Structures are given as structure tokens and as C-alpha cells.
Coordinates of C-alpha atoms and ligand atoms in Angstrom, one line a residue:
X1 CA 0.0 0.0 0.0
X2 CA 1.6 3.3 -1.1
X3 CA 1.6 5.8 1.4
X4 CA 0.0 9.0 0.4
X5 CA 2.7 12.2 0.4
X6 CA 0.9 15.2 -1.0
X7 CA 1.3 18.4 0.3
X8 CA -0.7 19.3 3.7
X9 CA -1.9 15.7 3.8
X10 CA 1.5 14.5 4.5
X11 CA 1.4 11.7 7.0
X12 CA 4.3 10.7 9.2
X13 CA 4.3 7.0 9.7
X14 CA 5.5 6.0 12.9
X15 CA 4.0 2.5 13.3
X16 CA 6.1 -0.1 12.1
X17 CA 3.8 -3.0 12.1
X18 CA 1.3 -4.3 9.3
X19 CA -0.9 -7.4 8.9
X20 CA 1.8 -9.4 10.6
X21 CA 1.5 -7.9 14.1
X22 CA -0.8 -10.1 15.8
X23 CA -4.0 -8.2 17.2
X24 CA -4.7 -7.5 20.9
X25 CA -1.0 -7.0 21.3
X26 CA -0.6 -3.5 20.5
X27 CA 2.6 -1.9 21.7
X28 CA 3.7 0.5 18.7
X29 CA 3.2 3.9 18.4
X30 CA 0.8 5.1 16.1
X31 CA 0.0 8.2 14.0
X32 CA -3.1 8.7 15.9
X33 CA -4.8 7.8 19.3
X34 CA -7.9 7.5 17.5
X35 CA -9.1 7.3 13.8
X36 CA -12.8 7.6 13.3
X37 CA -14.0 6.3 9.7
X38 CA -17.5 8.4 9.1
X39 CA -17.8 11.9 9.6
X40 CA -21.8 11.9 10.5
X41 CA -23.5 12.3 13.8
X42 CA -21.7 9.7 15.5
X43 CA -18.2 10.1 14.2
X44 CA -18.0 13.9 14.5
X45 CA -19.5 13.7 18.0
X46 CA -16.7 11.0 18.9
X47 CA -13.8 12.5 17.1
X48 CA -14.6 16.0 18.6
X49 CA -14.9 14.7 22.2
X50 CA -11.9 12.6 22.0
X51 CA -9.7 15.5 20.7
X52 CA -11.2 17.7 23.5
X53 CA -9.8 15.1 26.1
X54 CA -6.5 15.4 24.6
X55 CA -6.3 12.5 22.1
X56 CA -4.7 12.9 18.8
X57 CA -7.6 12.2 16.2
X58 CA -8.4 11.9 12.7
X59 CA -11.9 11.5 11.2
X60 CA -12.2 10.4 7.5
X61 CA -15.5 11.2 5.8
X62 CA -16.3 10.7 2.1
X63 CA -19.6 10.6 0.4
X64 CA -20.3 8.3 -2.5
X65 CA -22.8 10.1 -4.6
X66 CA -26.3 8.6 -4.7
X67 CA -27.4 6.4 -7.4
X68 CA -28.6 9.6 -9.3
X69 CA -25.7 11.4 -8.8
X70 CA -26.5 13.6 -5.9
X71 CA -23.5 14.6 -3.6
X72 CA -23.3 16.6 -0.3
X73 CA -20.6 17.4 2.4
X74 CA -19.3 16.7 5.6
X75 CA -21.6 16.0 8.4
X76 CA -23.5 12.7 7.3
X77 CA -27.1 11.6 6.8
X78 CA -28.8 14.1 9.4
X79 CA -27.1 17.2 8.3
X80 CA -27.2 16.4 4.6
X81 CA -30.1 14.2 3.4
X82 CA -31.9 13.5 6.7
X83 CA -33.2 15.2 10.0
X84 CA -32.2 18.6 9.2
X85 CA -33.4 19.1 5.4
X86 CA -36.6 17.0 6.3
X87 CA -37.5 18.9 9.3
X88 CA -37.0 22.3 7.4
X89 CA -39.1 21.0 4.5
X90 CA -41.8 19.7 7.2
X91 CA -41.9 23.3 8.7
X92 CA -42.6 24.6 5.4
X93 CA -45.5 22.4 4.8
X94 CA -46.7 23.2 8.6
X95 CA -46.5 27.0 7.5
X96 CA -48.7 26.2 4.9
X97 CA -51.4 24.8 7.1
X98 CA -50.9 27.9 9.4
X99 CA -51.6 30.1 6.5
X100 CA -54.9 28.1 5.8
X101 CA -56.0 28.8 9.2
X102 CA -54.7 32.5 9.2
X103 CA -57.8 34.0 7.6
X104 CA -59.6 33.0 10.7
X105 CA -57.3 34.7 13.0
X106 CA -57.9 37.9 11.1
X107 CA -55.0 37.8 8.6
X108 CA -56.0 39.0 5.0
X109 CA -53.8 37.2 2.3
X110 CA -53.3 39.2 -0.8
X111 CA -54.7 36.3 -3.1
X112 CA -54.4 32.5 -3.5
X113 CA -51.0 31.5 -2.3
X114 CA -48.6 28.8 -3.9
X115 CA -45.6 27.3 -3.1
X116 CA -42.4 27.5 -5.1
X117 CA -40.0 24.5 -4.6
X118 CA -36.8 25.9 -5.8
X119 CA -37.0 29.0 -3.2
X120 CA -37.5 26.3 -0.4
X121 CA -34.6 23.8 -1.7
X122 CA -32.2 26.8 -2.2
X123 CA -32.7 28.0 1.3
X124 CA -32.5 24.6 2.9
X125 CA -29.4 23.7 0.6
X126 CA -27.7 26.9 1.6
X127 CA -28.3 26.3 5.4
X128 CA -26.9 22.7 5.1
X129 CA -23.7 24.0 3.2
X130 CA -23.4 26.3 6.2
X131 CA -23.4 23.5 8.6
X132 CA -20.9 21.5 6.3
X133 CA -18.5 24.6 6.8
X134 CA -19.5 24.8 10.5
X135 CA -18.4 21.2 11.2
X136 CA -15.1 21.8 9.3
X137 CA -14.4 24.8 11.3
X138 CA -15.2 22.8 14.5
X139 CA -13.0 20.1 13.5
X140 CA -10.0 22.5 12.9
X141 CA -10.8 24.4 16.3
X142 CA -10.6 21.2 18.2
X143 CA -7.4 20.0 16.4
X144 CA -9.1 17.0 14.7
X145 CA -7.5 16.2 11.2
X146 CA -10.2 16.0 8.7
X147 CA -9.5 13.8 5.7
X148 CA -11.9 14.0 2.9
X149 CA -10.9 10.3 2.1
X150 CA -12.8 7.1 1.7
X151 CA -11.3 4.6 4.4
X152 CA -10.9 0.8 4.7
X153 CA -9.2 -1.3 7.5
X154 CA -6.0 -2.8 6.4
X155 CA -5.5 -4.5 9.8
X156 CA -6.7 -3.9 13.4
X157 CA -4.6 -0.7 13.7
X158 CA -4.1 0.5 10.2
X159 CA -6.5 2.3 7.9
X160 CA -6.1 2.9 4.3
X161 CA -7.5 5.7 2.6
X162 CA -8.5 6.6 -1.1
X163 CA -9.2 10.3 -2.1
X164 CA -11.4 11.6 -4.8
X165 CA -8.5 11.9 -7.0
X166 CA -7.5 8.4 -6.6
X167 CA -4.4 8.9 -4.4
X168 CA -4.0 6.4 -1.3
X169 CA -2.7 7.0 2.1
X170 CA -2.4 4.9 5.1
X171 CA -2.7 5.9 8.7
X172 CA -2.1 4.0 12.0
X173 CA -4.2 4.3 15.1
X174 CA -4.0 2.9 18.6
X175 CA -8.2 2.6 18.2
X176 CA -10.6 2.7 15.5
X177 CA -14.0 3.7 15.3
X178 CA -16.5 3.0 12.6
X179 CA -19.5 5.4 12.1
X180 CA -20.2 5.0 8.4
X181 CA -23.9 5.0 8.6
X182 CA -26.2 3.6 6.1
X183 CA -27.5 4.4 2.7
X184 CA -31.1 3.9 1.4
X185 CA -32.1 0.7 -0.4
X186 CA -33.7 0.0 -3.7
X187 CA -36.1 -3.0 -4.1
X188 CA -34.4 -5.5 -6.0
X189 CA -36.9 -7.2 -8.0
X190 CA -38.5 -4.2 -9.5
X191 CA -37.3 -3.4 -13.3
X192 CA -36.9 0.5 -13.6
X193 CA -36.5 0.9 -9.9
X194 CA -32.9 2.1 -9.7
X195 CA -33.0 3.7 -13.1
X196 CA -35.9 6.2 -12.6
X197 CA -36.6 6.3 -8.8
X198 CA -34.9 8.6 -6.3
X199 CA -34.4 8.2 -2.5
X200 CA -34.3 10.4 0.7
X201 CA -30.6 11.0 -0.6
X202 CA -31.8 13.1 -3.6
X203 CA -35.2 14.6 -2.6
X204 CA -33.8 17.2 -0.6
X205 CA -31.5 18.2 -3.3
X206 CA -33.8 18.6 -6.2
X207 CA -33.6 21.8 -7.7
X208 CA -37.1 21.4 -9.3
X209 CA -40.4 20.2 -7.8
X210 CA -40.5 16.5 -7.7
X211 CA -44.3 17.0 -8.9
X212 CA -46.8 14.1 -8.6
X213 CA -44.9 11.6 -6.3
X214 CA -45.4 8.2 -5.7
X215 CA -43.5 7.3 -2.3
X216 CA -43.2 3.3 -1.9
X217 CA -42.5 2.3 2.0
X218 CA -44.7 3.3 5.0
X219 CA -41.9 3.9 8.2
X220 CA -40.4 7.1 9.2
X221 CA -38.9 8.1 5.9
X222 CA -42.0 7.2 3.6
X223 CA -44.5 8.8 6.0
X224 CA -42.3 11.9 6.6
X225 CA -41.5 12.5 2.9
X226 CA -45.1 11.9 1.7
X227 CA -46.4 14.4 4.5
X228 CA -44.1 16.8 3.4
X229 CA -44.9 16.6 -0.4
X230 CA -48.6 16.7 0.5
X231 CA -48.1 19.5 2.7
X232 CA -46.3 21.6 -0.1
X233 CA -49.2 20.8 -2.5
X234 CA -48.2 18.1 -4.4
X235 CA -50.3 15.2 -5.7
X236 CA -48.7 12.4 -3.3
X237 CA -49.5 8.6 -3.4
X238 CA -48.1 6.4 -0.4
X239 CA -47.8 2.8 -1.2
X240 CA -47.9 0.4 1.9
X241 CA -46.8 -3.1 1.9
X242 CA -47.8 -4.0 5.3
X243 CA -48.8 -1.7 8.1
X244 CA -47.1 1.7 8.4
X245 CA -44.8 2.4 11.1
X246 CA -44.0 -1.3 12.0
X247 CA -42.8 -1.8 15.6
X248 CA -44.7 1.4 16.8
X249 CA -47.8 1.5 18.6
X250 CA -50.4 0.6 16.0
X251 CA -53.3 2.5 17.2
X252 CA -50.9 5.7 16.9
X253 CA -49.8 4.7 13.7
X254 CA -53.3 4.7 12.4
X255 CA -54.1 8.0 13.8
X256 CA -51.1 9.3 11.9
X257 CA -52.1 7.8 8.6
X258 CA -55.8 8.6 9.1
X259 CA -54.8 12.2 9.5
X260 CA -52.6 12.0 6.3
X261 CA -55.4 10.4 4.3
X262 CA -58.0 13.1 5.4
X263 CA -55.5 15.7 4.5
X264 CA -54.6 14.8 0.9
X265 CA -52.1 11.7 0.8
X266 CA -53.7 9.0 -1.5
X267 CA -52.9 5.4 0.3
X268 CA -52.6 2.2 -1.7
X269 CA -52.7 -0.2 1.2
X270 CA -51.1 -3.8 1.0
X271 CA -49.5 -2.9 -2.3
X272 CA -46.1 -3.5 -3.9
X273 CA -44.8 -2.0 -7.2
X274 CA -43.9 -4.5 -9.9
X275 CA -42.1 -2.3 -12.6
X276 CA -41.4 1.5 -13.2
X277 CA -41.2 2.5 -17.1
X278 CA -40.3 5.8 -18.6
X279 CA -42.6 7.1 -21.1
X280 CA -41.8 9.2 -24.2
X281 CA -43.4 12.0 -22.2
X282 CA -40.9 11.5 -19.6
X283 CA -43.4 10.6 -17.0
X284 CA -43.1 7.4 -15.2
X285 CA -45.5 4.6 -15.4
X286 CA -45.6 2.3 -12.3
X287 CA -47.5 -0.8 -12.1
X288 CA -48.4 -2.7 -8.8
X289 CA -50.0 -5.6 -7.4
X290 CA -51.9 -6.2 -4.2
X291 CA -49.9 -8.2 -1.8
X292 CA -53.0 -10.5 -0.6
X293 CA -54.9 -11.0 -4.0
X294 CA -54.3 -14.5 -5.4
X295 CA -55.0 -13.3 -8.9
X296 CA -52.3 -10.8 -9.2
X297 CA -54.2 -8.1 -11.2
X298 CA -51.8 -5.3 -12.0
X299 CA -52.9 -1.6 -11.6
X300 CA -51.1 1.3 -13.0
X301 CA -50.7 5.2 -12.7
X302 CA -48.4 7.8 -14.1
X303 CA -46.2 9.9 -11.6
X304 CA -43.3 12.6 -12.2
X305 CA -41.3 10.9 -9.4
X306 CA -41.0 7.8 -7.6
X307 CA -39.4 8.0 -4.1
X308 CA -38.1 4.8 -2.7
X309 CA -38.4 4.9 1.0
X310 CA -38.0 1.0 1.8
X311 CA -35.3 0.9 4.5
X312 CA -31.6 1.4 4.7
X313 CA -28.7 -0.7 4.4
X314 CA -25.5 -0.3 6.7
X315 CA -22.5 1.1 4.7
X316 CA -19.9 -1.5 5.0
X317 CA -18.9 -2.6 1.8
X318 CA -15.4 -2.0 1.1
X319 CA -14.5 -1.4 4.5
X320 CA -12.6 -4.8 4.6
X321 CA -14.2 -5.9 7.8
X322 CA -14.6 -9.6 7.7
X323 CA -10.9 -9.8 6.4
X324 CA -9.8 -8.1 9.7
X325 CA -12.1 -10.1 12.0
X326 CA -14.9 -7.5 12.5
X327 CA -17.9 -9.7 12.2
X328 CA -21.1 -8.5 10.6
X329 CA -24.6 -9.8 11.4
X330 CA -25.6 -11.9 8.8
X331 CA -29.1 -10.8 8.4
X332 CA -28.6 -7.0 8.7
X333 CA -25.2 -6.9 7.6
X334 CA -24.5 -4.4 10.5
X335 CA -21.5 -4.7 12.7
X336 CA -22.0 -6.9 15.7
X337 CA -21.0 -4.8 18.9
X338 CA -20.9 -5.4 22.5
X339 CA -22.4 -3.1 25.1
X340 CA -19.2 -1.0 24.8
X341 CA -19.6 -0.6 21.2
X342 CA -16.6 -2.9 20.7
X343 CA -16.8 -5.0 17.8
X344 CA -15.0 -8.4 17.7
X345 CA -11.9 -7.0 17.3
X346 CA -10.8 -5.7 20.5
X347 CA -9.5 -2.0 19.5
X348 CA -12.1 -1.6 16.7
X349 CA -15.6 -0.1 17.8
X350 CA -18.6 0.8 15.7
X351 CA -21.3 3.3 16.7
X352 CA -24.6 4.5 15.0
X353 CA -26.6 3.3 12.3
X354 CA -23.9 0.9 11.2
X355 CA -23.9 -0.8 14.6
X356 CA -26.2 -3.9 14.8
X357 CA -29.2 -3.2 17.3
X358 CA -29.0 0.4 17.7
X359 CA -31.7 2.7 17.2
X360 CA -31.2 4.7 13.8
X361 CA -31.3 8.0 15.3
X362 CA -28.9 10.9 15.5
X363 CA -29.0 11.6 19.2
X364 CA -28.4 8.1 20.1
X365 CA -25.3 8.1 17.6
X366 CA -24.1 11.2 19.0
X367 CA -24.4 10.1 22.7
X368 CA -22.8 6.6 22.0
X369 CA -20.1 8.6 20.1
X370 CA -19.2 11.2 23.1
X371 CA -19.4 8.4 25.7
X372 CA -17.1 5.9 23.8
X373 CA -14.7 8.9 23.4
X374 CA -14.6 9.5 27.2
X375 CA -14.0 5.8 27.8
X376 CA -11.2 5.4 25.1
X377 CA -9.7 8.6 26.9
X378 CA -9.7 6.8 30.2
X379 CA -11.9 9.5 31.4
X380 CA -14.9 7.6 32.1
X381 CA -16.4 4.1 32.3
X382 CA -20.1 5.0 31.5
X383 CA -21.8 3.0 28.9
X384 CA -24.5 4.1 26.7
X385 CA -28.0 3.2 27.9
X386 CA -30.2 2.5 24.7
X387 CA -33.3 1.9 26.7
X388 CA -36.3 4.6 26.4
X389 CA -35.0 6.5 23.9
X390 CA -37.6 9.1 22.8
X391 CA -38.1 9.6 19.1
X392 CA -40.8 11.7 17.0
X393 CA -42.2 11.1 13.6
X394 CA -42.4 14.5 11.8
X395 CA -45.5 13.7 9.8
X396 CA -48.1 16.4 9.4
X397 CA -49.5 15.3 12.6
X398 CA -46.6 14.7 14.7
X399 CA -46.2 11.4 16.6
X400 CA -43.7 11.4 19.6
X401 CA -43.2 8.1 21.9
X402 CA -40.8 7.0 24.5
X403 CA -41.1 3.6 26.0
X404 CA -43.1 0.7 25.3
X405 CA -46.1 0.6 22.8
X406 CA -49.5 -0.9 24.1
X407 CA -48.8 -4.0 22.2
X408 CA -45.3 -4.4 23.6
X409 CA -46.5 -3.8 27.2
X410 CA -49.2 -6.4 26.8
X411 CA -46.5 -8.8 25.5
X412 CA -44.0 -8.3 28.1
X413 CA -46.3 -7.7 31.3
X414 CA -49.7 -9.3 30.4
X415 CA -52.9 -7.5 29.4
X416 CA -54.4 -7.6 33.0
X417 CA -51.1 -6.3 34.2
X418 CA -50.8 -2.9 32.5
X419 CA -53.3 0.1 32.7
X420 CA -53.5 2.2 29.8
X421 CA -54.8 6.2 30.3
X422 CA -55.8 7.8 27.2
X423 CA -57.4 11.3 26.1
X424 CA -58.5 12.6 23.0
X425 CA -57.6 16.4 23.3
X426 CA -58.0 19.5 21.3
X427 CA -55.1 22.1 21.0
X428 CA -56.4 25.5 21.7
X429 CA -55.2 26.8 18.3
X430 CA -57.3 24.1 16.7
X431 CA -60.5 26.0 17.9
X432 CA -60.9 29.3 16.1
X433 CA -59.1 27.4 13.1
X434 CA -62.0 24.9 13.2
X435 CA -59.5 22.3 12.6
X436 CA -60.2 18.7 13.1
X437 CA -58.8 17.5 16.1
X438 CA -60.2 13.9 16.2
X439 CA -56.5 12.4 15.7
X440 CA -55.0 14.6 18.6
X441 CA -54.3 11.7 21.2
X442 CA -52.5 10.8 24.3
X443 CA -51.8 7.4 25.9
X444 CA -49.9 6.5 28.8
X445 CA -49.2 2.8 29.2
X446 CA -48.4 2.0 33.1
X447 CA -47.6 -1.1 35.1
X448 CA -51.0 -2.0 36.9
X449 CA -49.2 -2.8 40.1
X450 CA -49.5 -0.1 43.0
X451 CA -46.8 2.0 41.9
X452 CA -48.0 2.5 38.4
X453 CA -44.7 2.9 36.9
X454 CA -45.0 4.6 33.3
X455 CA -43.9 2.2 30.7
X456 CA -44.7 4.2 27.6
X457 CA -45.9 7.9 26.6
X458 CA -47.5 8.4 23.2
X459 CA -48.6 11.8 22.0
X460 CA -49.9 13.0 18.6
X461 CA -50.3 16.6 17.7
X462 CA -48.2 19.7 17.3
X463 CA -44.9 19.9 18.2
X464 CA -44.9 16.5 19.5
X465 CA -41.2 16.4 19.9
X466 CA -41.2 19.4 22.3
X467 CA -43.7 18.1 24.1
X468 CA -42.2 14.8 24.8
X469 CA -38.7 15.7 25.4
X470 CA -39.0 16.6 29.2
X471 CA -41.5 13.8 29.7
X472 CA -39.0 11.3 28.3
X473 CA -36.3 12.3 30.9
X474 CA -38.9 11.7 33.7
X475 CA -39.6 8.3 32.1
X476 CA -36.0 7.3 32.5
X477 CA -36.0 8.7 35.9
X478 CA -38.7 6.0 37.1
X479 CA -41.8 8.2 36.4
X480 CA -45.1 6.8 38.0
X481 CA -48.5 7.8 37.1
X482 CA -48.9 9.3 40.5
X483 CA -46.0 11.6 39.9
X484 CA -47.7 12.4 36.5
X485 CA -50.9 13.4 38.3
X486 CA -49.1 15.4 40.8
X487 CA -47.3 17.3 38.0
X488 CA -48.3 21.0 37.6
X489 CA -49.3 21.7 34.1
X490 CA -48.3 24.9 31.9
X491 CA -51.2 26.1 30.8
X492 CA -52.8 26.6 27.9
X493 CA -50.4 24.0 26.3
X494 CA -51.0 20.4 24.6
X495 CA -48.2 19.1 27.0
X496 CA -50.5 19.9 30.0
X497 CA -53.1 17.3 28.8
X498 CA -50.4 14.7 29.9
X499 CA -50.6 15.8 33.5
X500 CA -54.5 15.6 33.6
X501 CA -54.9 12.2 31.9
X502 CA -57.2 10.2 34.0
X503 CA -59.6 7.9 31.9
X504 CA -58.3 4.4 31.6
X505 CA -59.0 2.2 28.5
X506 CA -60.4 -0.6 30.7
X507 CA -63.2 1.9 31.9
X508 CA -64.6 2.3 28.5
X509 CA -65.3 5.8 29.4
X510 CA -65.2 8.8 26.9
X511 CA -61.8 9.8 26.7
X512 CA -62.6 13.3 25.0
X513 CA -61.2 15.9 26.9
X514 CA -63.8 19.0 27.5
X515 CA -63.0 22.3 28.9
X516 CA -59.9 23.5 30.7
Ligands
FAD601 P1 -24.3 9.1 9.1 O1 -24.6 10.2 9.9 O2 -24.8 8.2 8.1 O3 -22.5 9.3 8.7 C1 -21.9 8.2 8.0 C2 -20.6 8.9 7.3 O4 -19.7 8.1 6.9 C3 -21.2 9.4 5.8 O5 -21.0 10.9 5.7 C4 -20.7 8.7 4.6 O6 -20.6 9.3 3.5 C5 -19.5 8.4 5.7 N1 -18.8 7.1 5.2 C6 -19.3 5.9 4.7 N2 -18.2 5.1 4.3 C7 -17.2 5.9 4.7 C8 -15.9 5.3 4.3 N3 -15.5 4.0 4.0 N4 -15.0 6.5 4.7 C9 -15.1 7.5 4.8 N5 -16.4 8.2 5.1 C10 -17.6 7.2 4.7 N6 -32.8 10.8 13.1 C11 -33.3 11.6 14.1 O7 -32.8 11.5 15.3 N7 -34.1 12.5 13.8 C12 -34.7 12.6 12.6 O8 -35.5 13.6 12.5 C13 -34.1 11.9 11.6 N8 -34.5 12.2 10.3 C14 -34.1 11.5 9.3 C15 -34.6 11.6 8.0 C16 -33.9 10.9 7.1 C17 -34.8 11.2 5.6 C18 -33.2 9.9 7.2 C19 -32.6 9.0 6.1 C20 -32.6 9.9 8.5 C21 -33.2 10.5 9.4 N9 -32.8 10.3 10.7 C22 -33.0 11.0 11.8 C23 -31.7 9.2 11.1 C24 -30.4 9.8 11.2 O9 -29.9 10.7 10.2 C25 -29.0 8.9 11.4 O10 -29.6 8.0 12.3 C26 -28.0 9.5 11.8 O11 -27.4 10.3 10.9 C27 -26.8 8.3 11.9 O12 -25.7 8.8 12.2 P2 -24.3 7.9 11.8 O13 -23.1 8.7 12.4 O14 -24.4 6.7 12.3 O15 -23.9 7.8 10.1
NDP602 P1 -37.7 1.1 7.6 O1 -36.7 0.1 7.5 O2 -37.9 1.5 9.1 O3 -39.0 0.7 6.9 C1 -39.1 0.6 5.4 C2 -40.3 0.6 5.0 O4 -40.5 0.0 3.8 C3 -41.3 -0.4 5.6 O5 -42.7 0.4 5.6 C4 -41.2 -1.5 4.7 O6 -42.6 -2.3 5.1 C5 -41.3 -0.9 3.4 N1 -40.7 -1.8 2.5 C6 -39.6 -2.5 2.6 N2 -39.2 -3.4 1.4 C7 -40.3 -3.0 0.6 C8 -40.4 -3.3 -0.6 N3 -39.7 -4.2 -1.6 N4 -41.9 -3.0 -1.4 C9 -42.6 -2.2 -0.6 N5 -42.2 -1.5 0.8 C10 -41.2 -2.0 1.2 O7 -37.1 2.2 7.0 P2 -37.0 3.7 6.9 O8 -36.0 4.3 5.9 O9 -38.3 4.5 7.0 O10 -36.1 4.3 8.0 C11 -34.9 4.0 8.5 C12 -34.6 4.6 9.9 O11 -34.3 6.0 9.7 C13 -35.5 4.4 10.9 O12 -35.7 3.3 11.7 C14 -35.3 5.7 11.9 O13 -34.5 5.2 12.8 C15 -34.4 6.6 11.0 N6 -35.2 7.8 10.5 C16 -35.7 8.6 11.7 C17 -36.3 9.5 11.6 C18 -37.0 10.5 12.8 O14 -36.3 10.2 13.9 N7 -37.9 11.2 12.5 C19 -37.0 10.0 10.1 C20 -36.5 9.1 9.4 C21 -35.4 8.1 9.5 P3 -42.9 -3.5 5.8 O15 -43.4 -3.0 7.1 O16 -44.0 -4.3 5.2 O17 -41.6 -4.3 5.8

């Protein structure tokens, strides 16, 4: 392997070992205390924290363009093609709804309003680019060596890198953290899927509106993207193979999809696409079948865009992991890790989306990265706690939750051993606006035994993430139903409804909140 020796990237090789050095008997001096492969949520957090604790750190981040050719900068999925552009576009859609309400609050708009995709996309992309720059500056300030290089393992202490000009380099490190995240999948047996489809890697970087769009897949990404597109006034269809939001509380999932259906997203339930074909007009003809139907009668429609939201695959190809002894899960392809994020090679760690069994969420990748850095620097022995991680689905009706779904609580404790408190409430801002509040709902799942420890909190309504963040903390501190009832609310808010909840499902009483 040729050592990379160009200009400012010149690397002094201090390590003398190579593949022949036995793993787990590391003694030689290395270029770095820590090399992180992947500069996304987890990798950046880990490298910055380690450097702040006095470690000599390098982070490698390299973005392979999407199938369609979309490229972006430093910061990983969340910053460039995930949380950030998604939430900004979600906000744009929410603003559209607010404009619909505004007349009833006395605003006089000059005429019919319309949305301009190009303006939104440009603003979002400019902001994302400012974040790319911000991350570079932070790395520099903290003396983390940033290399825009694609990394792979040479052995347990050696990382081989390749930059965009095809130049090779070698780094050695005492510890290595793999934080390479994942990329969207395409369906394998649908002709035209890769050729004509886009994914979330492309959507937020489109310069022109995607137009009439078919979104395939009904988990976080599918629902959120379909919600944004509908909210921006685009003709949007969502194709659901089985259920929406698999693994989430299904009563809550039905409220979310019910609200989307009522607000203009077309749903094809129990269907899968069979082909995508480009017509001479440039439109895409999609054919699909119903999963359950014995006679597979094909149906079809034409769209401007087809967005695949059928899950994500870990980005491990080319990292040379099995060759150096890092074990991958045979089903998911993710890296097998212990509770301390250690892989099957003792000085190689994996965090974030690429690690098996971890939630695919930015805050968990960030926290895991920081805690790992502290342990590697010998400053702490604290492990990441992956229990009771809160999350929010940013659909037009937002859904936030923490802890167990009603179904999981039933499975774990038995139906007779849980108590479910619930309430249908009306956000104050929905009243004058005459908005339908039938999907605004709260569910608190508790143990039935005397202390009534809270096992799960579920909330649909405006700003669900903001509402749940504090409650999620209290749940981690062992919140009981009695404590929730003792809490003093903040009036008038949606969050206070959680402190007033008192109707059990078991009672069969009407759970609609009336009055203050
Ligand atoms: P990533 O952020 O994916 O970073 C990995 C980096 O490593 C990338 O830059 C990649 O290019 C680079 N890389 C890969 N291979 C190599 C290599 N060989 N050498 C060098 N670099 C390499 N989470 C939330 O908490 N809230 C949300 O609202 C939310 N919204 C989302 C919306 C969408 C559309 C998507 C797709 C995801 C969303 N997520 C959200 C999930 C969140 O983005 C991920 O969980 C998070 O980014 C994972 O961080 P990571 O560090 O594991 O990997
Ligand atoms: P998921 O794996 O969660 O869901 C994939 C969806 O695609 C499911 O609905 C699945 O249906 C469907 N599907 C899979 N294969 C096919 C196929 N061949 N044809 C039709 N449908 C198919 O992936 P996502 O990409 O939605 O989310 C990935 C992760 O990203 C999430 O787990 C989440 O952690 C993170 N994320 C977080 C967000 C947030 O915090 N707000 C937002 C977005 C992403 P079925 O159920 O039938 O298998």
C-alpha cells in the first residue's frame, strides 16, 4: 500500500507494524490515538470529544454520490439528507397549514397562495452547506485532522484511505471507530426502480419540484416524505406493503395515517410495485399488485417521480471488515457490537446506524460517540443506555413516543398487568381555526401494580417532539402515574394534557377532553 505523501496531507508513519502484527498485542506508537471512519452524527461527536480530552484524532469522511448522482458535504446523513433538510421542509409544510388557518385569525392574504419548490430547496441547501462549513471549522478548532478520504481497514491498527483523485494513504491508530452509517435501499426485483427512482438521498437536493410523486414504503422516511410533499401541495401517493410504522404503537400509527389520508395523501394499502417504466413524455408509469390477492391483477398510474423509502442498508461494503476479523450480522449486514460498542476486534469500535441493534437516530449516535470517546480517553467507564430512547415522527400530525407501545407492554407484562390511560384532546389553536382534532391523542401505558410505573408515553399533535423531550427524561428517572398526576401543568398547552390524563381504556369511558 503506497503511503500518501501530497502536500498538507503528508503523514508521518510512526507505526512499524502491518498485517503480521498479532491483534490484541498492540505496543507500537501510532500516527493517532483514534481514527474515526465516517464524519456523520456519531463520528463527529466521537472525534470532537476525544480531541477535547487530549487524544490525537483523525476523522475520515467521504460521500459516495447517490445512484442518481446527488452529492453533499461533511456531516453525514442527518445534516445533509436526513433530519435537518427533512425538518425544514416539514416546517415549510406546517407553515402552509398555518396560512390556511390564518384567515380565521384575522390575517388578510393578498390572493391565492402557492408554493415555490426552488426557493425552499435553495434555502435548505444553503443552510445545509453552512452546517458543512461549521463542522469543518469545529474540527479545525478542536485539532481533529479531517480527511476527505474513503477509508478501509488494512489491519486492526491500520486504515487505508483513497481520496477523490485516486490517491492512496495509510494511517495507523491505537483505536479505530467505524461510524459509516447507512444508505437507502432500492427494491431488488422491480425493473426500472434504480434507473428511474429517487430516494431520500436526492429529494432534498432536487432543484425542481418532484411533482406528482409515488412514495413507496411506510415507515419513518416514507411517511415523513409523503407528508412533506402533500403539505407543499403536491399530488402524493403512498404505497404501503403491510402496516405503517411497523414496531410503533399501531393505534397511534393509524391516527397518523388517518390524518394524512384526511389531508390529501392517497394511500394504496397492501400493495407493492412491480415495474417502473419511463414514457416518451418523461412521465414514469408504475405498475403494482396487491400483496394478498391471489389473482395478481396489475394496476398502474403515471407519476413525475417515484421515491423509494424501503429501508436503509449499513454502509460496510469496501471496509474490509470480515478480512480483519470484524464480524457482521448475517441478516442485517450491520457490525456486531458489545455493550461498550466494541466489535469482535478489541480495539475496533462501531457506533450509530452501522452498529447492530442500535436505534437509527442522531441523538443515540451522538451520545454513544461521546461516551465512547470518554472511555477511550480513560476519563469514564459510563456505557450508553439505549433503553427508553424518545423519538418523533415528523408527519403532518406529529407523533412522539418514548418507552413501550401498548402491544409491547401487553406482550411483556400481560394485558391484565398494565393500565392504559388515554385522552383525545383539542389543541387551543385548532378551535378558532376549526381544525379537526379527532387525531390528537395521548396514551400513557403503565404497570398496573401499585406504583403504576410509566412504561410508555405516546402523543400525537403539534410539536410532539417538544412536548415529549422533558417527559422522556422523567420516564428514565422512573416516572409513576401518581407523579404524572401530581405534576403542575403549563397552561394553555398541549403538553399539560399529559398531566391531566385520568381515563383508563379499561373503564370504557369517553376519553374526550372537554373544557380547561
Ligand atoms: P451518518 O450520519 O450516516 O454518517 C456516516 C458518514 O460516513 C457519511 O458521511 C458517509 O458518507 C461516511 N462514510 C461511509 N463510508 C465511509 C468510508 N468508507 N470512509 C469515509 N467515510 C465514509 N434521526 C433523528 O434522530 N431525527 C430525525 O428527524 C431523523 N430524520 C431522518 C430523516 C431521513 C430522511 C433519514 C434518512 C434519516 C433520519 N434520521 C433521523 C436518522 C439519522 O440521520 C441517522 O440515524 C444518523 O445520521 C446516523 O448517524 P451515523 O453517524 O451513524 O451515520
Ligand atoms: P424502515 O426499515 O423503518 O422501513 C422500511 C419501510 O419500507 C417499511 O414500511 C417496509 O414495509 C417498506 N418496504 C421494505 N421493502 C419494501 C418493498 N420491497 N416494497 C414495498 N415496501 C417495502 O426504513 P426507513 O427508511 O423508513 O427508516 C430507517 C431509519 O431511519 C428508521 O428506523 C429511523 O430510525 C431513521 N429515521 C428517523 C427519523 C426520525 O427520527 N424522525 C426519520 C427518518 C428516518 P414492511 O413494514 O412491510 O416491511
